[in-house]
Structures are given as C-alpha cells and as structure tokens.
PDB file of C-alpha atoms in Angstrom:
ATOM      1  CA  UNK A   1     -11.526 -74.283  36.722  1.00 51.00           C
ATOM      2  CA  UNK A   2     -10.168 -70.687  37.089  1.00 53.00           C
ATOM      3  CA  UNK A   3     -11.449 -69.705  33.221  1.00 55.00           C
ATOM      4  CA  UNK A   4     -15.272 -70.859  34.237  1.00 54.00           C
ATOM      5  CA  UNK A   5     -14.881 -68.934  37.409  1.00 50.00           C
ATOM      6  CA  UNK A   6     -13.828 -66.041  35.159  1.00 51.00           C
ATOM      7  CA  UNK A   7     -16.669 -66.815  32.975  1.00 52.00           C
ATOM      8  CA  UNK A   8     -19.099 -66.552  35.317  1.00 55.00           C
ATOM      9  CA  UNK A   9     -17.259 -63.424  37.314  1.00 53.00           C
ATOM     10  CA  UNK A  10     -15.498 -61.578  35.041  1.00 54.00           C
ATOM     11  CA  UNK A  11     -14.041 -59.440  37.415  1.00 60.00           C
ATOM     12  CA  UNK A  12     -13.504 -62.173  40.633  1.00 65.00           C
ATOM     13  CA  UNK A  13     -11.125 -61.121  43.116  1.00 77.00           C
ATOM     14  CA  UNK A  14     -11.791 -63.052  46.590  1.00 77.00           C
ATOM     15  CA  UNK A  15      -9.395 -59.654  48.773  1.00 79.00           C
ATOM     16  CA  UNK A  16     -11.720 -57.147  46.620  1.00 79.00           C
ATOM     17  CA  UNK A  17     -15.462 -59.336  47.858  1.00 80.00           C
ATOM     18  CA  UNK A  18     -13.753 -59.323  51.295  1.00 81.00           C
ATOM     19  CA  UNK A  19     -13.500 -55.469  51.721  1.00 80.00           C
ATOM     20  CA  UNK A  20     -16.504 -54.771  49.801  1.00 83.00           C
ATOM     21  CA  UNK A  21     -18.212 -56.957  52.282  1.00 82.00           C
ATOM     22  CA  UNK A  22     -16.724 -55.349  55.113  1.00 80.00           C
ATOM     23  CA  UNK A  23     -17.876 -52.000  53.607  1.00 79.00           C
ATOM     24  CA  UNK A  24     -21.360 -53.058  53.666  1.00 79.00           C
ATOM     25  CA  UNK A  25     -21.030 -53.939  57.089  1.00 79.00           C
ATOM     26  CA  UNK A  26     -19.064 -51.402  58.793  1.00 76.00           C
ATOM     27  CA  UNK A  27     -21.983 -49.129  57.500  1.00 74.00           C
ATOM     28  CA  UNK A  28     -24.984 -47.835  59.719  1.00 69.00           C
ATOM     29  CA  UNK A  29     -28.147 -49.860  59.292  1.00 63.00           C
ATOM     30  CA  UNK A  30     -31.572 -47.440  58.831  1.00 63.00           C
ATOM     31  CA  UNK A  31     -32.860 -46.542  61.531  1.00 60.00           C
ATOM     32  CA  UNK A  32     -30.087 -47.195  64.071  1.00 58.00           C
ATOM     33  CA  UNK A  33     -29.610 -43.885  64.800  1.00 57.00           C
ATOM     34  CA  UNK A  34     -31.548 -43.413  66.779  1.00 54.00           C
ATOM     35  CA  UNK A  35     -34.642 -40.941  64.965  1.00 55.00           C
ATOM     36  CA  UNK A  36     -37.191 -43.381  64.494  1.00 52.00           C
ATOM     37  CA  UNK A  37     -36.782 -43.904  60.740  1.00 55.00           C
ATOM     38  CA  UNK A  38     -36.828 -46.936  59.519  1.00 53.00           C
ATOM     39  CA  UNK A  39     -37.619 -50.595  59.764  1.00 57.00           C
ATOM     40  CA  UNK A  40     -35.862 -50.378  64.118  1.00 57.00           C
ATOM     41  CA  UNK A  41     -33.927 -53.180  63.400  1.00 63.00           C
ATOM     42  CA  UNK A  42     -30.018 -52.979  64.176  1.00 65.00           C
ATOM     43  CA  UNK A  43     -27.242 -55.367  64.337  1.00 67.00           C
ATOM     44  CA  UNK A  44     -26.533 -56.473  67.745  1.00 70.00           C
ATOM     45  CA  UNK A  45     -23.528 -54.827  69.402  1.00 72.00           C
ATOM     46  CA  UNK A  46     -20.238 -56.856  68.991  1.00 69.00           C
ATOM     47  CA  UNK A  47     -18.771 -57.442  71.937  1.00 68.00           C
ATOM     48  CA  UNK A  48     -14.948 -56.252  71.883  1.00 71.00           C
ATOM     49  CA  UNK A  49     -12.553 -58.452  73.218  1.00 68.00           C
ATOM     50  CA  UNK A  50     -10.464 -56.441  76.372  1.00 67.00           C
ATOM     51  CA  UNK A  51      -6.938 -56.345  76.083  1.00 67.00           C
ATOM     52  CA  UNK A  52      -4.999 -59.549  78.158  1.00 67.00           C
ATOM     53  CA  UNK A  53      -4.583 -58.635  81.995  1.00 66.00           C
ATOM     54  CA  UNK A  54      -3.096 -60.568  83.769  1.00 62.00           C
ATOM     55  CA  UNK A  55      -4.550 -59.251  87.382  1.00 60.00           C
ATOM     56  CA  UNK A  56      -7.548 -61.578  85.848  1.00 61.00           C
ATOM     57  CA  UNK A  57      -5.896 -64.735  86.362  1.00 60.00           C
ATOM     58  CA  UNK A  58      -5.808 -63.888  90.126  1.00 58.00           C
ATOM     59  CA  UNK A  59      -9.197 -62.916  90.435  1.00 59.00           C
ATOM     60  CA  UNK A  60      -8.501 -59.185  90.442  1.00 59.00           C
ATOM     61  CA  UNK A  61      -7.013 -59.607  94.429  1.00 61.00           C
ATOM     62  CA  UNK A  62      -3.668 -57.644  94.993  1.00 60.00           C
ATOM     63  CA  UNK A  63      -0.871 -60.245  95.721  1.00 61.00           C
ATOM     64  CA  UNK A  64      -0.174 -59.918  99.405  1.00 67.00           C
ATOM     65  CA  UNK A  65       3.037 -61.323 101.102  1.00 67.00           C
ATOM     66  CA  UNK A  66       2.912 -62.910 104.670  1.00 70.00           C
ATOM     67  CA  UNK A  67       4.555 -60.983 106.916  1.00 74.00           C
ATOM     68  CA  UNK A  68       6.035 -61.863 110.718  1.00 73.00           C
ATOM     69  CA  UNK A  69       5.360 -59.351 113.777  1.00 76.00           C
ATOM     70  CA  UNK A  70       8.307 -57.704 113.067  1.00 79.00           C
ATOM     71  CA  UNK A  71       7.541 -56.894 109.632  1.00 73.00           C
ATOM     72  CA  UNK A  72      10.186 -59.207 107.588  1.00 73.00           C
ATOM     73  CA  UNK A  73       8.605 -61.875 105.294  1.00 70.00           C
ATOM     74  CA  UNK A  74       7.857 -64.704 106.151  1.00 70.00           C
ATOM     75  CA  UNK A  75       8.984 -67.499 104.456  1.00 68.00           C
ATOM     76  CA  UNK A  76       6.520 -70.111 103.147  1.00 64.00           C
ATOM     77  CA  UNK A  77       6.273 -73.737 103.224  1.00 55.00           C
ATOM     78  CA  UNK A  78       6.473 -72.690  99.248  1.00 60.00           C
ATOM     79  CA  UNK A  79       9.048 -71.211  98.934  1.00 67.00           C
ATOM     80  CA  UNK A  80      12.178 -72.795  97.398  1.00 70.00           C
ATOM     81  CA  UNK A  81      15.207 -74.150 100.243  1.00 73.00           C
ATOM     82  CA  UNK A  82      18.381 -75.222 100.722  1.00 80.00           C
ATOM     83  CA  UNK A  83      18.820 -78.958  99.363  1.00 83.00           C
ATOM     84  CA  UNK A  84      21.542 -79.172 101.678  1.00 82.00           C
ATOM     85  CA  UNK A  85      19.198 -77.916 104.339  1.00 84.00           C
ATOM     86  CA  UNK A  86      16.443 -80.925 103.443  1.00 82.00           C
ATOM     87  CA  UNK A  87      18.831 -83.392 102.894  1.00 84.00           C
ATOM     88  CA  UNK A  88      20.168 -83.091 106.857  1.00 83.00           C
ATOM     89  CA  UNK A  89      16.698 -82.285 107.811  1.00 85.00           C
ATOM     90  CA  UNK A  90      16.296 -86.356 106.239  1.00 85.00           C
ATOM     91  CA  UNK A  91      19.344 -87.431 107.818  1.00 82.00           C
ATOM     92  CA  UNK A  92      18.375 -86.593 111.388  1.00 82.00           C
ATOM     93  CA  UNK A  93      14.535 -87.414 111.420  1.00 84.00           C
ATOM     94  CA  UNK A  94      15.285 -91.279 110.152  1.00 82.00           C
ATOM     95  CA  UNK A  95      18.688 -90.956 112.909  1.00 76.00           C
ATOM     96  CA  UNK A  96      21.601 -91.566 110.413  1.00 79.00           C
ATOM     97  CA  UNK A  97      23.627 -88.786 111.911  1.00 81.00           C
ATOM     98  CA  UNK A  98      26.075 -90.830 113.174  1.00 83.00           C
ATOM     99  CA  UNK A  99      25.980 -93.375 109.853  1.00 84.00           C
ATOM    100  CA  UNK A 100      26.372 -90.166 107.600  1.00 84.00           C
ATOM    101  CA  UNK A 101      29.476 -89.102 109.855  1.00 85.00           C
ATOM    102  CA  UNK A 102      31.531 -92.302 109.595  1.00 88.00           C
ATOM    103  CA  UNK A 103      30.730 -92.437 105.809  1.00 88.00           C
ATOM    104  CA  UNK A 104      32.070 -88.683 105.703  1.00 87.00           C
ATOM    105  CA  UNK A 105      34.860 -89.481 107.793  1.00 89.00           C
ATOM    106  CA  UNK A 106      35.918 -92.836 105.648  1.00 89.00           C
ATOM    107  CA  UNK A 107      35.455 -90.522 102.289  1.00 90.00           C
ATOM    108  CA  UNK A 108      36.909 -87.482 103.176  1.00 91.00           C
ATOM    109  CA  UNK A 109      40.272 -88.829 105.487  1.00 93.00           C
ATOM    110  CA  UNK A 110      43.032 -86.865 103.679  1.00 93.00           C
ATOM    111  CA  UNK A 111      41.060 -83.529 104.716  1.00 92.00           C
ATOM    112  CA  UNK A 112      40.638 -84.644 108.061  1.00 91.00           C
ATOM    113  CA  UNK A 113      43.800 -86.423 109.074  1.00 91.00           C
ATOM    114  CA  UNK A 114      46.458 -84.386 106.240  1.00 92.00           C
ATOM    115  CA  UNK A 115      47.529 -85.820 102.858  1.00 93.00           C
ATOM    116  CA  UNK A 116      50.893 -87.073 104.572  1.00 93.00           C
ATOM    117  CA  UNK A 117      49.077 -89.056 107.155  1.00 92.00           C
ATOM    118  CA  UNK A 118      46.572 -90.280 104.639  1.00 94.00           C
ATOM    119  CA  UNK A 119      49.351 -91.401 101.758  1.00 94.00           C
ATOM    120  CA  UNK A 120      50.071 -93.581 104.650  1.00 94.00           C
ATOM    121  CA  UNK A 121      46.773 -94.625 106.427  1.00 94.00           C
ATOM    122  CA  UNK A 122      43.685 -95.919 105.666  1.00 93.00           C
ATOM    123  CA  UNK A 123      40.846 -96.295 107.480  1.00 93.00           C
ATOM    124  CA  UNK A 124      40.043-100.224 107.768  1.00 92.00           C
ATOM    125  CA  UNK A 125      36.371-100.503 109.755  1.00 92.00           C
ATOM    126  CA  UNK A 126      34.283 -98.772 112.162  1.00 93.00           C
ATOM    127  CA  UNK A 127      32.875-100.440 115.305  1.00 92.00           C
ATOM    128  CA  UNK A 128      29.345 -98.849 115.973  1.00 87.00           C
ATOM    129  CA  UNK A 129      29.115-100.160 119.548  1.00 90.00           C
ATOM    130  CA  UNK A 130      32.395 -99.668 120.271  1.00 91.00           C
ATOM    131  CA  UNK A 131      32.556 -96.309 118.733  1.00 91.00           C
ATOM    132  CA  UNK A 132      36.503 -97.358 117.220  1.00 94.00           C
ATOM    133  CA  UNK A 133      37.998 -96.924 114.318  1.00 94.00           C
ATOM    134  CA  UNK A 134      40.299 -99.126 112.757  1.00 95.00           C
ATOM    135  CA  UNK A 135      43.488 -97.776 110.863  1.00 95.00           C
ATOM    136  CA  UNK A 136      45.705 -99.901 108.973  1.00 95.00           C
ATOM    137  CA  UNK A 137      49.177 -98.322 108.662  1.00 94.00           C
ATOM    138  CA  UNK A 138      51.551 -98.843 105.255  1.00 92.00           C
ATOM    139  CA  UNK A 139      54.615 -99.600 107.908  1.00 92.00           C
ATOM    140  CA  UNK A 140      55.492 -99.847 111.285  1.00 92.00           C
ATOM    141  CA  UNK A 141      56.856 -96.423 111.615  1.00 93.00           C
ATOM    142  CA  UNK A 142      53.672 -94.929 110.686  1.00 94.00           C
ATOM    143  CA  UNK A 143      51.631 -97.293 113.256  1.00 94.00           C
ATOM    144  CA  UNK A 144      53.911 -96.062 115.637  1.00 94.00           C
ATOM    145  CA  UNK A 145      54.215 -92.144 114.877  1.00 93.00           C
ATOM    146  CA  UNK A 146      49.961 -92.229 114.495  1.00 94.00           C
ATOM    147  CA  UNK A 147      50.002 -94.062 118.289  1.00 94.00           C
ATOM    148  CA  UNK A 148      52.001 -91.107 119.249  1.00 95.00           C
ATOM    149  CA  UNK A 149      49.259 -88.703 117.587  1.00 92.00           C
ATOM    150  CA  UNK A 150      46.092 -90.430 118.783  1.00 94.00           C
ATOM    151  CA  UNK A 151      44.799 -87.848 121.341  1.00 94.00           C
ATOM    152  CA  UNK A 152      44.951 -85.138 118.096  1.00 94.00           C
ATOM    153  CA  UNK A 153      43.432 -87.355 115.463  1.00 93.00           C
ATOM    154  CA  UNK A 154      40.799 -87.732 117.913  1.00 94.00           C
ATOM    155  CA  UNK A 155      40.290 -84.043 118.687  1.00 94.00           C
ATOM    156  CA  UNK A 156      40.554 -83.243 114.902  1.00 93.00           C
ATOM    157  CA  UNK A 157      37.925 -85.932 114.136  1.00 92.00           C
ATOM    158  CA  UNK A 158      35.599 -84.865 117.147  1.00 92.00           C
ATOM    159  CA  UNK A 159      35.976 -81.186 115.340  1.00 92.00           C
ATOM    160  CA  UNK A 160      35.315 -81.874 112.135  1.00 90.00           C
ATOM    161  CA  UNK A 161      32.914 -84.722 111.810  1.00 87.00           C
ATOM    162  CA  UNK A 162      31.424 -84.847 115.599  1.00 84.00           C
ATOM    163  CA  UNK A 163      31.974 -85.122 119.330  1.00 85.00           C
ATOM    164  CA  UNK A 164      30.576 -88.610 119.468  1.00 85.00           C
ATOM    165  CA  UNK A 165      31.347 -90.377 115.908  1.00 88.00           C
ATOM    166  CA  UNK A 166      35.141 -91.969 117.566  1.00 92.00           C
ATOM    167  CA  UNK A 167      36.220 -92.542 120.778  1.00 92.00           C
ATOM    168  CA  UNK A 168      38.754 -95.373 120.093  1.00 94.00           C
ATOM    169  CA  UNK A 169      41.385 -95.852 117.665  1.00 94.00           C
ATOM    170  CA  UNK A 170      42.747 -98.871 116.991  1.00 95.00           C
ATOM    171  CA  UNK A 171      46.078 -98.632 115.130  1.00 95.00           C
ATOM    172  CA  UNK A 172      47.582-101.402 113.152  1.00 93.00           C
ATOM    173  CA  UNK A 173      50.591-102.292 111.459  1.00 92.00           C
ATOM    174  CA  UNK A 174      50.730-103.865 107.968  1.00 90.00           C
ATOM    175  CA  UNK A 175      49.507-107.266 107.669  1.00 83.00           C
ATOM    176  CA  UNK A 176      51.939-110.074 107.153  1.00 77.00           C
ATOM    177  CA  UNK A 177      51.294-112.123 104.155  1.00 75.00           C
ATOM    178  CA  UNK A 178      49.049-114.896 104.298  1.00 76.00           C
ATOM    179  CA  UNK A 179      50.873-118.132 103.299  1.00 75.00           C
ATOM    180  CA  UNK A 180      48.026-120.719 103.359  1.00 80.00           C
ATOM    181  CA  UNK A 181      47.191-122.693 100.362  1.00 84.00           C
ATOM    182  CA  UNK A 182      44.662-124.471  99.906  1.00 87.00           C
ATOM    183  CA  UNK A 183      41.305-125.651 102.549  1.00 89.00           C
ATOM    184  CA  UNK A 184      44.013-127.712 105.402  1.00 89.00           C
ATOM    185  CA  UNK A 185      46.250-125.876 107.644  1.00 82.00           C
ATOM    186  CA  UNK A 186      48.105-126.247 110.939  1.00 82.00           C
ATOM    187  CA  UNK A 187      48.860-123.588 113.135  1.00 81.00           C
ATOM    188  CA  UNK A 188      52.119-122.243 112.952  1.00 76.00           C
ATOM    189  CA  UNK A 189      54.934-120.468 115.095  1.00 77.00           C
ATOM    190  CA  UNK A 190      53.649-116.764 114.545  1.00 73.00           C
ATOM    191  CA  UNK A 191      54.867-113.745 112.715  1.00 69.00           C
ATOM    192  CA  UNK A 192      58.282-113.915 112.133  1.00 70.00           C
ATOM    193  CA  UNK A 193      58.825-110.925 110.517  1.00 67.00           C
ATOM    194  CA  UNK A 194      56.790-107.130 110.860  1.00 63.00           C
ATOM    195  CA  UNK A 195      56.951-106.634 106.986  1.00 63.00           C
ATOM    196  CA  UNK A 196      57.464-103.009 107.426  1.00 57.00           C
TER     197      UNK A 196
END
C-alpha cells in the first residue's frame, strides 16, 4: 500500500503536510489588517487557553480562617481530633464510664496493683451494685498479706482508674478442689484442708 501511496505522492511525508499546513495557517489572511483591502473576511480569534490557577477552583475568594475574640483560630467542627478524645467523648454520652473502668482495671492489674501482687492475684468478678471486686489469691499468705493492704489497693485503684469504680474488696483464698463426680452428691464435712 505504501508504493501506490508513493505513486500517487511521490514526495509524501505526513510531519512535512503537517507544518506546511500550519504555515498556511499561521499566515495573515487579506485584508485582516486592518486597511480595507481585500475580501474582510478573517479567521475568528482562537481563544487561548489561561494557564491552571488554582484560586479558580475557589471561586477567586481569599481563604479566610475563623478566628475567636481573642484572635487564635478557631477550631472547626472540620478539623481533624484526637481519636482518643472521640472515643471518651462515646464512652460518656452512652454512660459506660464506669463499664470502661472495670474492663481497664481487669486488663491492666499488674500496672495498677505491681507485678509481685499480680504474679499472685487475679481479679475474679466485679459486683456493679455492690461496687466489689473479687480477688482470688494463689495461697493463703497472699489472701492474707493483700487483707493487710486493702485500704492502699483501694486508694491506688480510686487514683488510677476512678473514685467510684471499687469500694469493696473481697479477698479470697485458693479454692479447694472440687471432688464431685458425677450428677448425685451428699453434703460433706467441709474443707479439710486450705490448699495453700
């Protein structure tokens, strides 16, 4: 196909008709100039497109910021916050404040109590009415040093978590081993032995 396009245009070079063409056109038509001469006809104007601002996306307008009495910013209902900040903003609209503290309490007891006391401890329940928390001890000893120590678990609790998460603790030995088997049982003497 390219030797009958040669053929017919000896000399066919599509970049060479392209600037030729845009030679003819770049030229003056007669009579545009403006003296009279000629036919009066002239290309229309081509409009040239202005260079990207962005101030045109805003509608020209000067971004202002909000400003207090005082002169600081103010901060928008916008702007970006704290998740921290929303997420206790959640907590005490819907009232969990005292749900959120026990579950911080019961997941964060070595940093409240000490990792000695809490190798030792763990916290068993929580009594919402009551306001008590239950501690199961690993021995005797410990159920019996962490007696001692109520008043300042309570005080450390009350500081770290809230005033009025706990006002109880109940402090418990280990359990003794259950010996039932199977669905019948009769009631026996009682604990023989502490188990710790």
């Amino acid at each position: 196909m390219s030797d009958s396009l040669d053929r017919e245009y000896p000399e066919h070079d599509p970049v060479a008709a392209q600037w030729e063409k845009l030679r003819r056109l770049s030229k003056p038509a007669p009579g545009a100039s403006g003296t009279g001469k000629g036919d009066g006809l002239s290309p229309a104007p081509v409009p040239q497109r202005q260079p990207f601002n962005p101030r045109r996306r805003r509608g020209n307008r000067p971004r202002t910021m909000k400003t207090r009495y005082d002169g600081r910013p103010d901060r928008s209902y916008r702007d970006p916050g704290v998740f921290g900040e929303l997420v206790q903003r959640e907590i005490r609209r819907n009232g969990w404040n005292r749900n959120f503290a026990v579950g911080t309490l019961k997941g964060n007891w070595a940093g409240i109590v000490g990792e000695d006391v809490a190798r030792h401890t763990t916290v068993a329940m929580y009594k919402e009415k009551e306001r008590q928390l239950h501690i199961e001890c690993d021995s005797t000893a410990w159920a019996t040093n962490l007696r001692l120590m109520q008043s300042m678990i309570l005080q450390t609790i009350a500081r770290k978590v809230g005033p009025d998460v706990v006002a109880e603790l109940r402090i418990y030995g280990p359990r003794p081993p259950n010996w039932r088997k199977g669905r019948y049982h009769v009631k026996g003497r009682g604990p023989r032995d502490t188990y710790g």
